[in-house]
Amino acid sequence: MSDQQNTASDLIYQLEDKPPFLQAIIGAVTHLLAIFVPMVTPALIVGTALQLSPETNAYLVSMAMIASGVGTWLQVNRYGMVGSGLLSIQSVNFSFVTVMIAIGTSMRADGVDEELLLSTIFGISFAGAFLVVGSSFILPYLRRVITPTVSGIVVLMIGLSLIKVGIIDFGGGFSAKSSGTFGDYQNIGVGLLVLLVVIGFNCCKSPLLRMGGIAIGLIVGYICALFLGMVDFSQMSKAAFITIPVPFKYGFSFNFAHFLVVAIIYLLSVLEAVGDLTATALVSGQKIQGQEFQSRLKGGVMADGLVSVAASAMSSLPLTTFAQNNGVIQMTGVASRHVGKIIAVILVILGLFPGIGWFFTTIPAPVLGGAMTLMFSMIAIAGIRIILSNGLRRRETLIVATSLGLGLGVSYDPAVFHVLPTSLYALAENPICMGGVTAIILNLIIPISKETEPDDIEESVREEEV
């Protein structure tokens, strides 16, 4: 039985199934709980680092939610060539956070005011997004470059990189580090409680309980945190009643030097999107090779680009398919793209009424960390499965080992490549970029052996014994 058949048999609702309304709502809320805080966090991080006004920060958060809803709707419905037709959830791309902060900080140092700063950031984001749209047309010609081994490495690096985010939240988050409470009994206890509840419900035979495992774990953890006084509602008073999107609210400006840096990140985000979409197809029981798969990749990447065009025009950071939801699909057994339609509508509503959205940001870090640590590990496992689907012969083993070594290496100490030019260093210090680019280069330069090699160590041992 193939990996796709194994995965499909584990699913409660497959890609084209339409779950009953209640179960569809539970599935949608589970996905939202997995992505909501990571979705709004990039806007808050950038806004805080660039010392933007509270009103601006609130607007950026609202636009991130609305853009994510529009993008998710486009992905799951698959209009013509646009969209993957998978349960692909769109959200703000974390890869742009560091770049936008660096660009904004340099502009602040030059005395640029807030409006011109934002108009430049969103202007270059708007222009760069068309590179992603264009790249979708050449994906079919990149089969020699973007193999399952390369895609698997990217997915594996995404999962391994996100585990760090999950475990930091598990211990209390960055705020706990600054206050000296990181890893104390209270934070660890809440994180473990959520983790055990999620595992327990995912072991249940009841499809409904299995689907709601993550949501139940988060709810139980949230209630516990309430009694422990860990929930802060003070930020909710800052939210406006309703927010209406305004195209190019801060104007449109362009800086070619800044554009080049953003363009490189955009092009590398294509590789990340391919990895995410491959993982989504795999956990959804769909083929990860062949014409249909290539069509999904092209549509998914094109949707990524078009959504980032619209998001930048609405004053949101660029978007991409979110890897976290692949872990949710695996754990809940729900791969129905029709659940994505509900997610899209909810996201737009949350963006229009930011007070509702701010409520989700009150979830304490240990509550999120308890669930995310497990989900992000699932993403890494999906990457391993993709790698194994292409066989792990001598050549592939060398590519995987080198890419994993360099990718994980820079995550331990990003300064190792500090001698590189600024634009290249920004890429080399990113584990996903380093691992992915290394895999691509090695895949191109290491010759494919014409001899049949054993797929794994066990087969090699059996041959030697014979």
PDB file of N, CA, C and O in Angstrom, residues 67 71 74 90-93 96 122 124-130 132-133 266 269 301-321:
ATOM      1  N   ALA A  67      -6.826  39.649   4.598  1.00  0.00           N
ATOM      2  CA  ALA A  67      -6.049  39.125   3.470  1.00  0.00           C
ATOM      3  C   ALA A  67      -5.920  37.609   3.555  1.00  0.00           C
ATOM      4  O   ALA A  67      -6.000  36.903   2.541  1.00  0.00           O
ATOM      5  N   GLY A  71      -7.235  35.041   0.730  1.00  0.00           N
ATOM      6  CA  GLY A  71      -6.281  34.110   0.148  1.00  0.00           C
ATOM      7  C   GLY A  71      -6.694  32.661   0.340  1.00  0.00           C
ATOM      8  O   GLY A  71      -6.554  31.841  -0.575  1.00  0.00           O
ATOM      9  N   LEU A  74      -9.439  31.765  -2.073  1.00  0.00           N
ATOM     10  CA  LEU A  74      -8.898  31.584  -3.422  1.00  0.00           C
ATOM     11  C   LEU A  74      -8.205  30.232  -3.559  1.00  0.00           C
ATOM     12  O   LEU A  74      -8.363  29.541  -4.572  1.00  0.00           O
ATOM     13  N   GLN A  90      -3.934  30.352   3.999  1.00  0.00           N
ATOM     14  CA  GLN A  90      -3.004  31.451   3.756  1.00  0.00           C
ATOM     15  C   GLN A  90      -2.805  32.261   5.037  1.00  0.00           C
ATOM     16  O   GLN A  90      -3.757  32.501   5.783  1.00  0.00           O
ATOM     17  N   SER A  91      -1.584  32.672   5.274  1.00  0.00           N
ATOM     18  CA  SER A  91      -1.313  33.529   6.420  1.00  0.00           C
ATOM     19  C   SER A  91      -0.032  34.324   6.160  1.00  0.00           C
ATOM     20  O   SER A  91       0.656  34.094   5.169  1.00  0.00           O
ATOM     21  N   VAL A  92       0.250  35.267   7.045  1.00  0.00           N
ATOM     22  CA  VAL A  92       1.402  36.147   6.873  1.00  0.00           C
ATOM     23  C   VAL A  92       2.694  35.330   6.882  1.00  0.00           C
ATOM     24  O   VAL A  92       2.874  34.426   7.693  1.00  0.00           O
ATOM     25  N   ASN A  93       3.585  35.662   5.956  1.00  0.00           N
ATOM     26  CA  ASN A  93       4.845  34.945   5.789  1.00  0.00           C
ATOM     27  C   ASN A  93       5.886  35.463   6.782  1.00  0.00           C
ATOM     28  O   ASN A  93       6.321  36.615   6.694  1.00  0.00           O
ATOM     29  N   PHE A  96       9.398  37.411   5.976  1.00  0.00           N
ATOM     30  CA  PHE A  96       9.552  38.826   5.667  1.00  0.00           C
ATOM     31  C   PHE A  96       9.715  39.703   6.908  1.00  0.00           C
ATOM     32  O   PHE A  96      10.021  40.887   6.781  1.00  0.00           O
ATOM     33  N   PHE A 122       5.186  48.566   1.781  1.00  0.00           N
ATOM     34  CA  PHE A 122       4.097  47.902   1.065  1.00  0.00           C
ATOM     35  C   PHE A 122       4.226  48.080  -0.451  1.00  0.00           C
ATOM     36  O   PHE A 122       3.729  47.246  -1.217  1.00  0.00           O
ATOM     37  N   ILE A 124       7.178  48.018  -2.217  1.00  0.00           N
ATOM     38  CA  ILE A 124       8.105  47.004  -2.722  1.00  0.00           C
ATOM     39  C   ILE A 124       7.528  45.604  -2.546  1.00  0.00           C
ATOM     40  O   ILE A 124       7.807  44.691  -3.334  1.00  0.00           O
ATOM     41  N   SER A 125       6.686  45.415  -1.523  1.00  0.00           N
ATOM     42  CA  SER A 125       6.013  44.126  -1.346  1.00  0.00           C
ATOM     43  C   SER A 125       5.031  43.881  -2.485  1.00  0.00           C
ATOM     44  O   SER A 125       4.920  42.766  -3.007  1.00  0.00           O
ATOM     45  N   PHE A 126       4.327  44.924  -2.885  1.00  0.00           N
ATOM     46  CA  PHE A 126       3.358  44.838  -3.981  1.00  0.00           C
ATOM     47  C   PHE A 126       4.051  44.447  -5.277  1.00  0.00           C
ATOM     48  O   PHE A 126       3.614  43.538  -5.989  1.00  0.00           O
ATOM     49  N   ALA A 127       5.163  45.112  -5.578  1.00  0.00           N
ATOM     50  CA  ALA A 127       5.886  44.825  -6.820  1.00  0.00           C
ATOM     51  C   ALA A 127       6.521  43.435  -6.789  1.00  0.00           C
ATOM     52  O   ALA A 127       6.492  42.695  -7.783  1.00  0.00           O
ATOM     53  N   GLY A 128       7.095  43.062  -5.648  1.00  0.00           N
ATOM     54  CA  GLY A 128       7.771  41.777  -5.546  1.00  0.00           C
ATOM     55  C   GLY A 128       6.838  40.592  -5.679  1.00  0.00           C
ATOM     56  O   GLY A 128       7.235  39.519  -6.148  1.00  0.00           O
ATOM     57  N   ALA A 129       5.571  40.766  -5.295  1.00  0.00           N
ATOM     58  CA  ALA A 129       4.619  39.662  -5.347  1.00  0.00           C
ATOM     59  C   ALA A 129       4.396  39.171  -6.772  1.00  0.00           C
ATOM     60  O   ALA A 129       4.065  37.999  -6.991  1.00  0.00           O
ATOM     61  N   PHE A 130       4.593  40.043  -7.768  1.00  0.00           N
ATOM     62  CA  PHE A 130       4.416  39.630  -9.158  1.00  0.00           C
ATOM     63  C   PHE A 130       5.500  38.636  -9.583  1.00  0.00           C
ATOM     64  O   PHE A 130       5.308  37.877 -10.539  1.00  0.00           O
ATOM     65  N   VAL A 132       6.388  36.121  -7.773  1.00  0.00           N
ATOM     66  CA  VAL A 132       5.830  34.824  -7.394  1.00  0.00           C
ATOM     67  C   VAL A 132       4.811  34.363  -8.432  1.00  0.00           C
ATOM     68  O   VAL A 132       4.783  33.192  -8.822  1.00  0.00           O
ATOM     69  N   VAL A 133       3.986  35.312  -8.899  1.00  0.00           N
ATOM     70  CA  VAL A 133       3.003  34.987  -9.941  1.00  0.00           C
ATOM     71  C   VAL A 133       3.723  34.473 -11.186  1.00  0.00           C
ATOM     72  O   VAL A 133       3.351  33.448 -11.768  1.00  0.00           O
ATOM     73  N   TYR A 266      11.073  36.757  -1.771  1.00  0.00           N
ATOM     74  CA  TYR A 266       9.890  36.297  -2.498  1.00  0.00           C
ATOM     75  C   TYR A 266      10.197  35.040  -3.315  1.00  0.00           C
ATOM     76  O   TYR A 266       9.436  34.072  -3.312  1.00  0.00           O
ATOM     77  N   SER A 269      10.559  32.161  -1.193  1.00  0.00           N
ATOM     78  CA  SER A 269       9.277  31.760  -0.606  1.00  0.00           C
ATOM     79  C   SER A 269       8.515  30.832  -1.540  1.00  0.00           C
ATOM     80  O   SER A 269       7.641  30.080  -1.097  1.00  0.00           O
ATOM     81  N   VAL A 301       1.007  28.255  -6.059  1.00  0.00           N
ATOM     82  CA  VAL A 301       2.024  29.309  -6.077  1.00  0.00           C
ATOM     83  C   VAL A 301       1.460  30.579  -6.711  1.00  0.00           C
ATOM     84  O   VAL A 301       1.724  31.695  -6.243  1.00  0.00           O
ATOM     85  N   MET A 302       0.667  30.426  -7.783  1.00  0.00           N
ATOM     86  CA  MET A 302       0.058  31.602  -8.404  1.00  0.00           C
ATOM     87  C   MET A 302      -0.871  32.314  -7.431  1.00  0.00           C
ATOM     88  O   MET A 302      -0.874  33.551  -7.339  1.00  0.00           O
ATOM     89  N   ALA A 303      -1.647  31.530  -6.680  1.00  0.00           N
ATOM     90  CA  ALA A 303      -2.525  32.128  -5.673  1.00  0.00           C
ATOM     91  C   ALA A 303      -1.711  32.845  -4.606  1.00  0.00           C
ATOM     92  O   ALA A 303      -2.087  33.940  -4.152  1.00  0.00           O
ATOM     93  N   ASP A 304      -0.594  32.254  -4.191  1.00  0.00           N
ATOM     94  CA  ASP A 304       0.304  32.900  -3.228  1.00  0.00           C
ATOM     95  C   ASP A 304       0.701  34.290  -3.704  1.00  0.00           C
ATOM     96  O   ASP A 304       0.677  35.268  -2.948  1.00  0.00           O
ATOM     97  N   GLY A 305       1.097  34.361  -4.988  1.00  0.00           N
ATOM     98  CA  GLY A 305       1.532  35.641  -5.540  1.00  0.00           C
ATOM     99  C   GLY A 305       0.401  36.650  -5.639  1.00  0.00           C
ATOM    100  O   GLY A 305       0.545  37.813  -5.232  1.00  0.00           O
ATOM    101  N   LEU A 306      -0.739  36.229  -6.167  1.00  0.00           N
ATOM    102  CA  LEU A 306      -1.876  37.141  -6.321  1.00  0.00           C
ATOM    103  C   LEU A 306      -2.394  37.625  -4.971  1.00  0.00           C
ATOM    104  O   LEU A 306      -2.754  38.799  -4.822  1.00  0.00           O
ATOM    105  N   VAL A 307      -2.418  36.733  -3.992  1.00  0.00           N
ATOM    106  CA  VAL A 307      -2.873  37.127  -2.660  1.00  0.00           C
ATOM    107  C   VAL A 307      -1.903  38.123  -2.033  1.00  0.00           C
ATOM    108  O   VAL A 307      -2.319  39.070  -1.362  1.00  0.00           O
ATOM    109  N   SER A 308      -0.602  37.936  -2.257  1.00  0.00           N
ATOM    110  CA  SER A 308       0.384  38.884  -1.719  1.00  0.00           C
ATOM    111  C   SER A 308       0.263  40.241  -2.399  1.00  0.00           C
ATOM    112  O   SER A 308       0.507  41.282  -1.773  1.00  0.00           O
ATOM    113  N   VAL A 309      -0.107  40.243  -3.686  1.00  0.00           N
ATOM    114  CA  VAL A 309      -0.374  41.508  -4.382  1.00  0.00           C
ATOM    115  C   VAL A 309      -1.514  42.234  -3.688  1.00  0.00           C
ATOM    116  O   VAL A 309      -1.417  43.432  -3.354  1.00  0.00           O
ATOM    117  N   ALA A 310      -2.627  41.517  -3.474  1.00  0.00           N
ATOM    118  CA  ALA A 310      -3.793  42.120  -2.822  1.00  0.00           C
ATOM    119  C   ALA A 310      -3.487  42.501  -1.375  1.00  0.00           C
ATOM    120  O   ALA A 310      -3.895  43.568  -0.903  1.00  0.00           O
ATOM    121  N   ALA A 311      -2.757  41.639  -0.665  1.00  0.00           N
ATOM    122  CA  ALA A 311      -2.441  41.906   0.741  1.00  0.00           C
ATOM    123  C   ALA A 311      -1.602  43.169   0.883  1.00  0.00           C
ATOM    124  O   ALA A 311      -1.856  44.005   1.758  1.00  0.00           O
ATOM    125  N   SER A 312      -0.589  43.316   0.018  1.00  0.00           N
ATOM    126  CA  SER A 312       0.262  44.503   0.076  1.00  0.00           C
ATOM    127  C   SER A 312      -0.536  45.773  -0.227  1.00  0.00           C
ATOM    128  O   SER A 312      -0.308  46.822   0.383  1.00  0.00           O
ATOM    129  N   ALA A 313      -1.477  45.670  -1.160  1.00  0.00           N
ATOM    130  CA  ALA A 313      -2.320  46.826  -1.475  1.00  0.00           C
ATOM    131  C   ALA A 313      -3.206  47.195  -0.293  1.00  0.00           C
ATOM    132  O   ALA A 313      -3.541  48.366  -0.096  1.00  0.00           O
ATOM    133  N   MET A 314      -3.574  46.201   0.532  1.00  0.00           N
ATOM    134  CA  MET A 314      -4.414  46.437   1.705  1.00  0.00           C
ATOM    135  C   MET A 314      -3.597  46.735   2.965  1.00  0.00           C
ATOM    136  O   MET A 314      -4.152  46.798   4.052  1.00  0.00           O
ATOM    137  N   SER A 315      -2.273  46.882   2.805  1.00  0.00           N
ATOM    138  CA  SER A 315      -1.373  47.189   3.931  1.00  0.00           C
ATOM    139  C   SER A 315      -1.209  46.004   4.874  1.00  0.00           C
ATOM    140  O   SER A 315      -1.264  46.145   6.104  1.00  0.00           O
ATOM    141  N   SER A 316      -0.992  44.828   4.290  1.00  0.00           N
ATOM    142  CA  SER A 316      -0.655  43.646   5.066  1.00  0.00           C
ATOM    143  C   SER A 316       0.687  43.135   4.577  1.00  0.00           C
ATOM    144  O   SER A 316       1.047  43.328   3.411  1.00  0.00           O
ATOM    145  N   LEU A 317       1.443  42.490   5.456  1.00  0.00           N
ATOM    146  CA  LEU A 317       2.672  41.842   5.025  1.00  0.00           C
ATOM    147  C   LEU A 317       2.336  40.718   4.045  1.00  0.00           C
ATOM    148  O   LEU A 317       1.214  40.208   4.042  1.00  0.00           O
ATOM    149  N   PRO A 318       3.279  40.309   3.189  1.00  0.00           N
ATOM    150  CA  PRO A 318       3.024  39.245   2.206  1.00  0.00           C
ATOM    151  C   PRO A 318       2.549  37.956   2.864  1.00  0.00           C
ATOM    152  O   PRO A 318       2.883  37.660   4.008  1.00  0.00           O
ATOM    153  N   LEU A 319       1.777  37.186   2.098  1.00  0.00           N
ATOM    154  CA  LEU A 319       1.202  35.946   2.612  1.00  0.00           C
ATOM    155  C   LEU A 319       1.810  34.728   1.923  1.00  0.00           C
ATOM    156  O   LEU A 319       2.426  34.841   0.865  1.00  0.00           O
ATOM    157  N   THR A 320       1.610  33.572   2.534  1.00  0.00           N
ATOM    158  CA  THR A 320       2.010  32.311   1.935  1.00  0.00           C
ATOM    159  C   THR A 320       1.150  31.203   2.529  1.00  0.00           C
ATOM    160  O   THR A 320       0.403  31.442   3.486  1.00  0.00           O
ATOM    161  N   THR A 321       1.225  29.995   1.958  1.00  0.00           N
ATOM    162  CA  THR A 321       0.509  28.871   2.548  1.00  0.00           C
ATOM    163  C   THR A 321       1.156  28.549   3.895  1.00  0.00           C
ATOM    164  O   THR A 321       2.364  28.581   4.030  1.00  0.00           O
TER     165      THR A 321
END
